[in-house]
mmCIF file with all atom_site columns, C-alpha atoms in Angstrom:
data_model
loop_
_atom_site.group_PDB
_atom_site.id
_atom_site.type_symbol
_atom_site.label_atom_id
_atom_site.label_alt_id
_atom_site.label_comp_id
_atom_site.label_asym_id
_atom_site.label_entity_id
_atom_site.label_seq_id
_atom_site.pdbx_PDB_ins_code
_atom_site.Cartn_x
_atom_site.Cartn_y
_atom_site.Cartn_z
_atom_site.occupancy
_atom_site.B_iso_or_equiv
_atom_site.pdbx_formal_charge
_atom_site.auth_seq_id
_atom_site.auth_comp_id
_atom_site.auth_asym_id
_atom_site.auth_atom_id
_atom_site.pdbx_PDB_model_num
ATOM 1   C CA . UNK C 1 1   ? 8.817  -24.006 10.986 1.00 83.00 ? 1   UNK C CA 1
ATOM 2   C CA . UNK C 1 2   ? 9.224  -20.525 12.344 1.00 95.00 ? 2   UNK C CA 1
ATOM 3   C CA . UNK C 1 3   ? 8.726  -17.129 10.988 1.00 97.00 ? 3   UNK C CA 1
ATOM 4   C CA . UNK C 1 4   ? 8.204  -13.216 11.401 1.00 98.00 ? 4   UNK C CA 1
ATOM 5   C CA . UNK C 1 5   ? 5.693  -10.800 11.185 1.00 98.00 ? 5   UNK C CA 1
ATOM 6   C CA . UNK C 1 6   ? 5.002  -7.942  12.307 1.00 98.00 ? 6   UNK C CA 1
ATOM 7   C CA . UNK C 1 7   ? 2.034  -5.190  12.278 1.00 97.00 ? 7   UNK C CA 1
ATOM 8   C CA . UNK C 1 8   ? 1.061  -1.616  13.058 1.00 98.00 ? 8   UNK C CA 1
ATOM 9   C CA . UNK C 1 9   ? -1.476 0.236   14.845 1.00 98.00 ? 9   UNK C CA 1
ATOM 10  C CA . UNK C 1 10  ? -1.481 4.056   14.350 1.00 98.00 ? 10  UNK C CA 1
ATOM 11  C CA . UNK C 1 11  ? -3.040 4.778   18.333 1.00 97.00 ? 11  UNK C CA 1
ATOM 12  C CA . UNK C 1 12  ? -3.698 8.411   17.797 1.00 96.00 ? 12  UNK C CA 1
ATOM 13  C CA . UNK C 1 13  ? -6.809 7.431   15.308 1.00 97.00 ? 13  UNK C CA 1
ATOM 14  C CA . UNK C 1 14  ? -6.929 3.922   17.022 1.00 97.00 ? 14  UNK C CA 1
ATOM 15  C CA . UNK C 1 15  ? -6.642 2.136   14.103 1.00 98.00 ? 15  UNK C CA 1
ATOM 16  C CA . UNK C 1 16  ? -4.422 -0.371  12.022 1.00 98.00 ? 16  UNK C CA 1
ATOM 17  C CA . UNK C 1 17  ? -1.411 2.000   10.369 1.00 98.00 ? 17  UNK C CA 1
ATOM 18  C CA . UNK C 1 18  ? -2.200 0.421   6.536  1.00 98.00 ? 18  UNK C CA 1
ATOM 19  C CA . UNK C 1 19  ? -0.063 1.871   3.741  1.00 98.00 ? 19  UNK C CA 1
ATOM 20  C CA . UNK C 1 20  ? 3.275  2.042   6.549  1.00 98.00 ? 20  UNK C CA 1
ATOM 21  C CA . UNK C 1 21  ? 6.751  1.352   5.054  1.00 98.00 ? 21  UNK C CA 1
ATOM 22  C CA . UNK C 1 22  ? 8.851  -1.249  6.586  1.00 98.00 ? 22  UNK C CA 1
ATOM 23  C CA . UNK C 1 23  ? 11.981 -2.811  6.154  1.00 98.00 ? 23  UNK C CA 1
ATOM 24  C CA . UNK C 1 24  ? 13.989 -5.754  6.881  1.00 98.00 ? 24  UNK C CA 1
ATOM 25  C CA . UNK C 1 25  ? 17.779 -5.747  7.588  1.00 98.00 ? 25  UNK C CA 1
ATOM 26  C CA . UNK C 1 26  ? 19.699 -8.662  8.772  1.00 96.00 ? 26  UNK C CA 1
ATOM 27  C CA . UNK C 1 27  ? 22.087 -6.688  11.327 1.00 94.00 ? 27  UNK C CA 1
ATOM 28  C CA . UNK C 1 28  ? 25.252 -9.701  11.558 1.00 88.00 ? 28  UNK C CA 1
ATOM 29  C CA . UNK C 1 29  ? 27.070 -8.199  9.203  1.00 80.00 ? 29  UNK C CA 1
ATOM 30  C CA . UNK C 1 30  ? 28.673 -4.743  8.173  1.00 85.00 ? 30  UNK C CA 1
ATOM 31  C CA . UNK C 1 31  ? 26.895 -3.227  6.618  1.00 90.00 ? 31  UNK C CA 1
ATOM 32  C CA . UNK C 1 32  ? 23.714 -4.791  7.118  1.00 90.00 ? 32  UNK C CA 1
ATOM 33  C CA . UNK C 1 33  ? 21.630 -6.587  4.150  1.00 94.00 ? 33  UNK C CA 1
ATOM 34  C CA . UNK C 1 34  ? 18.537 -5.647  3.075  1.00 97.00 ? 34  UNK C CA 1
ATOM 35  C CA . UNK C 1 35  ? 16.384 -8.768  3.232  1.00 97.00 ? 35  UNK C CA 1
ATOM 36  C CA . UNK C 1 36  ? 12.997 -7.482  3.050  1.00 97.00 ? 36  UNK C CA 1
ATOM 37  C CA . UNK C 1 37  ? 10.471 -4.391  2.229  1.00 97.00 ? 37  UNK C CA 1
ATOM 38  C CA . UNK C 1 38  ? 7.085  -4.277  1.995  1.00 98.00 ? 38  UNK C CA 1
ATOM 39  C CA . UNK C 1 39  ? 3.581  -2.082  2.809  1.00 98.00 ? 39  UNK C CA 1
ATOM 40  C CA . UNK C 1 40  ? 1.530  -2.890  5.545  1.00 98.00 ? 40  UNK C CA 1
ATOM 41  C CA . UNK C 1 41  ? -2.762 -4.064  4.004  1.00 98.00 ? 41  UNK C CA 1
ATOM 42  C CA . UNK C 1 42  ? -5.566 -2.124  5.281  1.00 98.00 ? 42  UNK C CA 1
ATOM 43  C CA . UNK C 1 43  ? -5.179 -4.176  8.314  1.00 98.00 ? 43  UNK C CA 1
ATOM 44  C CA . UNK C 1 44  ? -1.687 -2.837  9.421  1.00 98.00 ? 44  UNK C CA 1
ATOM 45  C CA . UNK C 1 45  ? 0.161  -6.177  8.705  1.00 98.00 ? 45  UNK C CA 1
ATOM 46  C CA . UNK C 1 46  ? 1.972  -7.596  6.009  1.00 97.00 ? 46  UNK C CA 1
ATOM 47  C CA . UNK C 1 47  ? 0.693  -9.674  3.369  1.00 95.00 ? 47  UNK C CA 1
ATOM 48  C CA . UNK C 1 48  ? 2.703  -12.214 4.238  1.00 97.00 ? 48  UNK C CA 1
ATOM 49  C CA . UNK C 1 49  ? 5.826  -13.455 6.893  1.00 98.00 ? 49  UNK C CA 1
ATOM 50  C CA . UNK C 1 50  ? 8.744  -11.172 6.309  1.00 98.00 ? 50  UNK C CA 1
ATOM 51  C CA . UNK C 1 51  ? 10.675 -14.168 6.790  1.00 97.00 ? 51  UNK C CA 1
ATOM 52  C CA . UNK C 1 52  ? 9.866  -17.921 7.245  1.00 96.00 ? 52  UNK C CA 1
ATOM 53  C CA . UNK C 1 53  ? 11.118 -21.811 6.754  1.00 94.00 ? 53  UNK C CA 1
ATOM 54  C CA . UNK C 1 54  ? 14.866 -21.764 5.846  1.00 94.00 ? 54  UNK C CA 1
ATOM 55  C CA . UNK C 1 55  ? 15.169 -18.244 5.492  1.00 95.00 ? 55  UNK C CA 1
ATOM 56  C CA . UNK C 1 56  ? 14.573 -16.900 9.010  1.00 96.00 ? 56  UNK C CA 1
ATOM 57  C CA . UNK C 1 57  ? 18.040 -18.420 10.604 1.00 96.00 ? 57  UNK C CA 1
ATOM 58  C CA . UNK C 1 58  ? 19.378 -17.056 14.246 1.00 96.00 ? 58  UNK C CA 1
ATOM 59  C CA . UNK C 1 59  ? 20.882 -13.232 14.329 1.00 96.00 ? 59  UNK C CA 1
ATOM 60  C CA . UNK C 1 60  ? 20.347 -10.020 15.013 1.00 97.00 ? 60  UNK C CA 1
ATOM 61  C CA . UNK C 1 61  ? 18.005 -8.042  13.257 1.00 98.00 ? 61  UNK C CA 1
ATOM 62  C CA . UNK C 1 62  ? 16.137 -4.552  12.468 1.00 98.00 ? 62  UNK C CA 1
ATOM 63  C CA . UNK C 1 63  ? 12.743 -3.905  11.318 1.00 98.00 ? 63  UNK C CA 1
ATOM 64  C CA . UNK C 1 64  ? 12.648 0.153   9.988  1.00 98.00 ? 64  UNK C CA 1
ATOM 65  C CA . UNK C 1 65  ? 9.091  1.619   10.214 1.00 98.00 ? 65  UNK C CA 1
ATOM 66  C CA . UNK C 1 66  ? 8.789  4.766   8.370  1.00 98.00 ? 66  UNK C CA 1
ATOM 67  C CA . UNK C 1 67  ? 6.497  6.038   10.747 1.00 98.00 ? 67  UNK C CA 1
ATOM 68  C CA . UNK C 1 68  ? 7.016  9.927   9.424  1.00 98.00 ? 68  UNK C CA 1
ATOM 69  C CA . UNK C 1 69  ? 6.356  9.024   6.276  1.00 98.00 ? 69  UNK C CA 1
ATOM 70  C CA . UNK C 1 70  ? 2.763  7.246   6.805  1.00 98.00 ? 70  UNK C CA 1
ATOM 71  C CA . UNK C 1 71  ? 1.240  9.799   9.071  1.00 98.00 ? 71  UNK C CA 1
ATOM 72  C CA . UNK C 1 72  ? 1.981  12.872  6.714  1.00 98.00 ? 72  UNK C CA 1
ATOM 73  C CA . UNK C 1 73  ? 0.329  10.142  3.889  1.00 98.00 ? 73  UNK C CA 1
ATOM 74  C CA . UNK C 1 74  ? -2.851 9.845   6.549  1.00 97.00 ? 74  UNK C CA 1
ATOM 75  C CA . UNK C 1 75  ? -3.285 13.992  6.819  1.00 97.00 ? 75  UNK C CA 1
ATOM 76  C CA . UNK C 1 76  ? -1.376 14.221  10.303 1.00 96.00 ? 76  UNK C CA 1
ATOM 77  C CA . UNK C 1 77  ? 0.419  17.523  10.381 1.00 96.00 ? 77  UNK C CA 1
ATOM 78  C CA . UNK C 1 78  ? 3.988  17.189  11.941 1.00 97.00 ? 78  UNK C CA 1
ATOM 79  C CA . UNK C 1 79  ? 7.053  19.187  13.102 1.00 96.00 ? 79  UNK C CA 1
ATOM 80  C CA . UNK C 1 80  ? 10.151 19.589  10.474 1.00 96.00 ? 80  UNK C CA 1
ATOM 81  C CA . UNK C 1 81  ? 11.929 17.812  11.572 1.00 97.00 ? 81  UNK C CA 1
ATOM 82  C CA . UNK C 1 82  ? 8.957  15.048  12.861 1.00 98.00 ? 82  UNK C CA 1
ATOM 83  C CA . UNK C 1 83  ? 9.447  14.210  16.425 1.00 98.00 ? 83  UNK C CA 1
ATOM 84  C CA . UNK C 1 84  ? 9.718  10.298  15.612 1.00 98.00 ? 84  UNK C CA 1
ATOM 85  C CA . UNK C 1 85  ? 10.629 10.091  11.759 1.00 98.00 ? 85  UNK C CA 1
ATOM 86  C CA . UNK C 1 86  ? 11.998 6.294   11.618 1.00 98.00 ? 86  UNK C CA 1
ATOM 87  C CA . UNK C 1 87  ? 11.394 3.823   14.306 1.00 98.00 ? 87  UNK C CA 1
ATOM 88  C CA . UNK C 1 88  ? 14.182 0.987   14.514 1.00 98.00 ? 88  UNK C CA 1
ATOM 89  C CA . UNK C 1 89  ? 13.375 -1.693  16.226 1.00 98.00 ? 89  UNK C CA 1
ATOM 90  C CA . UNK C 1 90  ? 16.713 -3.932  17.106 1.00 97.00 ? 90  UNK C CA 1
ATOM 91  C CA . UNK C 1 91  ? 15.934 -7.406  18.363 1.00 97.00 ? 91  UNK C CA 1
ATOM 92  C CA . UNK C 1 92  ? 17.252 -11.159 18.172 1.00 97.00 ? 92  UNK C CA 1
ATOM 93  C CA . UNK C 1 93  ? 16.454 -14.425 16.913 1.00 97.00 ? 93  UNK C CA 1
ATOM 94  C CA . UNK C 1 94  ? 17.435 -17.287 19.089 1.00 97.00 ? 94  UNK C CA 1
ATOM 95  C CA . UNK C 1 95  ? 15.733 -20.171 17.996 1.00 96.00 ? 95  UNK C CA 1
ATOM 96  C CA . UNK C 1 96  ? 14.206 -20.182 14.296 1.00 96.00 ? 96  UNK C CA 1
ATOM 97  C CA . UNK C 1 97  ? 11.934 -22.827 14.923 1.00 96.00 ? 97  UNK C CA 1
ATOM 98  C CA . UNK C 1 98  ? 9.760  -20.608 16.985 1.00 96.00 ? 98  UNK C CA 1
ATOM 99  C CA . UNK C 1 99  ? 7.479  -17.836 15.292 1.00 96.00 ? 99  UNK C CA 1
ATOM 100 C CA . UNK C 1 100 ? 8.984  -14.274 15.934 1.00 97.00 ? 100 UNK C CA 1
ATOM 101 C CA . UNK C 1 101 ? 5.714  -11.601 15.697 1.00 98.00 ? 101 UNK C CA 1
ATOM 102 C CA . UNK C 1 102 ? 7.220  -7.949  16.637 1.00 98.00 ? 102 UNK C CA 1
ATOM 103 C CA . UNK C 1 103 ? 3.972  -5.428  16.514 1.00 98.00 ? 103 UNK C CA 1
ATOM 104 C CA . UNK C 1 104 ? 4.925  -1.210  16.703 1.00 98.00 ? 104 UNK C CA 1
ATOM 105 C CA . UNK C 1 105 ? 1.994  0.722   18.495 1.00 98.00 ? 105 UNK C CA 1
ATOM 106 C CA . UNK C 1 106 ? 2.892  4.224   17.341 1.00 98.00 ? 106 UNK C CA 1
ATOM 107 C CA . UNK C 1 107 ? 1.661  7.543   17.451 1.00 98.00 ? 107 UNK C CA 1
ATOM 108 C CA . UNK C 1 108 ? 3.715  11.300  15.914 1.00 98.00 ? 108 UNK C CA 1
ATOM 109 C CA . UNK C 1 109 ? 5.025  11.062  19.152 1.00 97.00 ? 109 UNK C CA 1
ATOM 110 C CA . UNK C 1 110 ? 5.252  7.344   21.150 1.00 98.00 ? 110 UNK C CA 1
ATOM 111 C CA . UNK C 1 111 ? 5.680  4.065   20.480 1.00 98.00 ? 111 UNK C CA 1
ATOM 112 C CA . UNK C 1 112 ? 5.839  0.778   21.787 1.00 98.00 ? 112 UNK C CA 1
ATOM 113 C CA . UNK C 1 113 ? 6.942  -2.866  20.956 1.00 98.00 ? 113 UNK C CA 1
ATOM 114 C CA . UNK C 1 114 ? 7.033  -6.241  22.138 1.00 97.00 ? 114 UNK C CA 1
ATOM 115 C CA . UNK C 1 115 ? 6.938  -10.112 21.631 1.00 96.00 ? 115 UNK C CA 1
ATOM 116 C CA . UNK C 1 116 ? 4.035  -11.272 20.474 1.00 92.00 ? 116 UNK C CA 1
ATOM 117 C CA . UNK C 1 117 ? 2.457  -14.522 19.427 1.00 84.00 ? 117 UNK C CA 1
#
């Protein structure tokens, strides 16, 4: 059985982003459904799969990190407006057998993604 998960490292203190925001939309449908939110642990990941077993099916999808929003909670001083407030991350799910993991590296001002393992 496949599922997703996701984590954070904040890269300007080089360390996991715990306490981060994120959310779960499926992105099929109009407008798109909230199917999960939840706080990233003192390790920058989720407690547990955002999705898994029957409920992670094929789609499109969008994981919302409120990246604004954890580094003012962490001391960072940023711009108003922030320079990266929300970081949307659009991606697919082809087969839902497989496991999905889609990290954010992110700093007040980058950011990166990719497929993990």
């Amino acid at each position: 059985m496949g599922k997703l998960t996701t984590h954070v490292l904040n890269l300007a203190a080089g360390i996991p982003a715990g306490g981060m925001r994120i959310e779960l939309h499926e992105a099929d449908g109009s407008p798109p459904r909230l199917l999960a939110q939840d706080r990233t642990n003192e390790d920058g990941r989720c407690a547990k799969p955002l999705l898994e077993g029957s409920s992670l099916r094929s789609g499109r999808y969008t994981l919302t990190f409120h990246v604004a929003e954890y580094f003012r909670s962490v001391g960072a001083q940023l711009s108003e407006p922030p320079f990266i407030d929300e970081v949307v991350i659009h991606f697919g799910i082809a087969n839902p057998e497989q496991s999905y993991h889609v990290p954010l590296l992110v700093s007040p001002w980058s950011y990166s993604t990719y497929r993990g393992s």
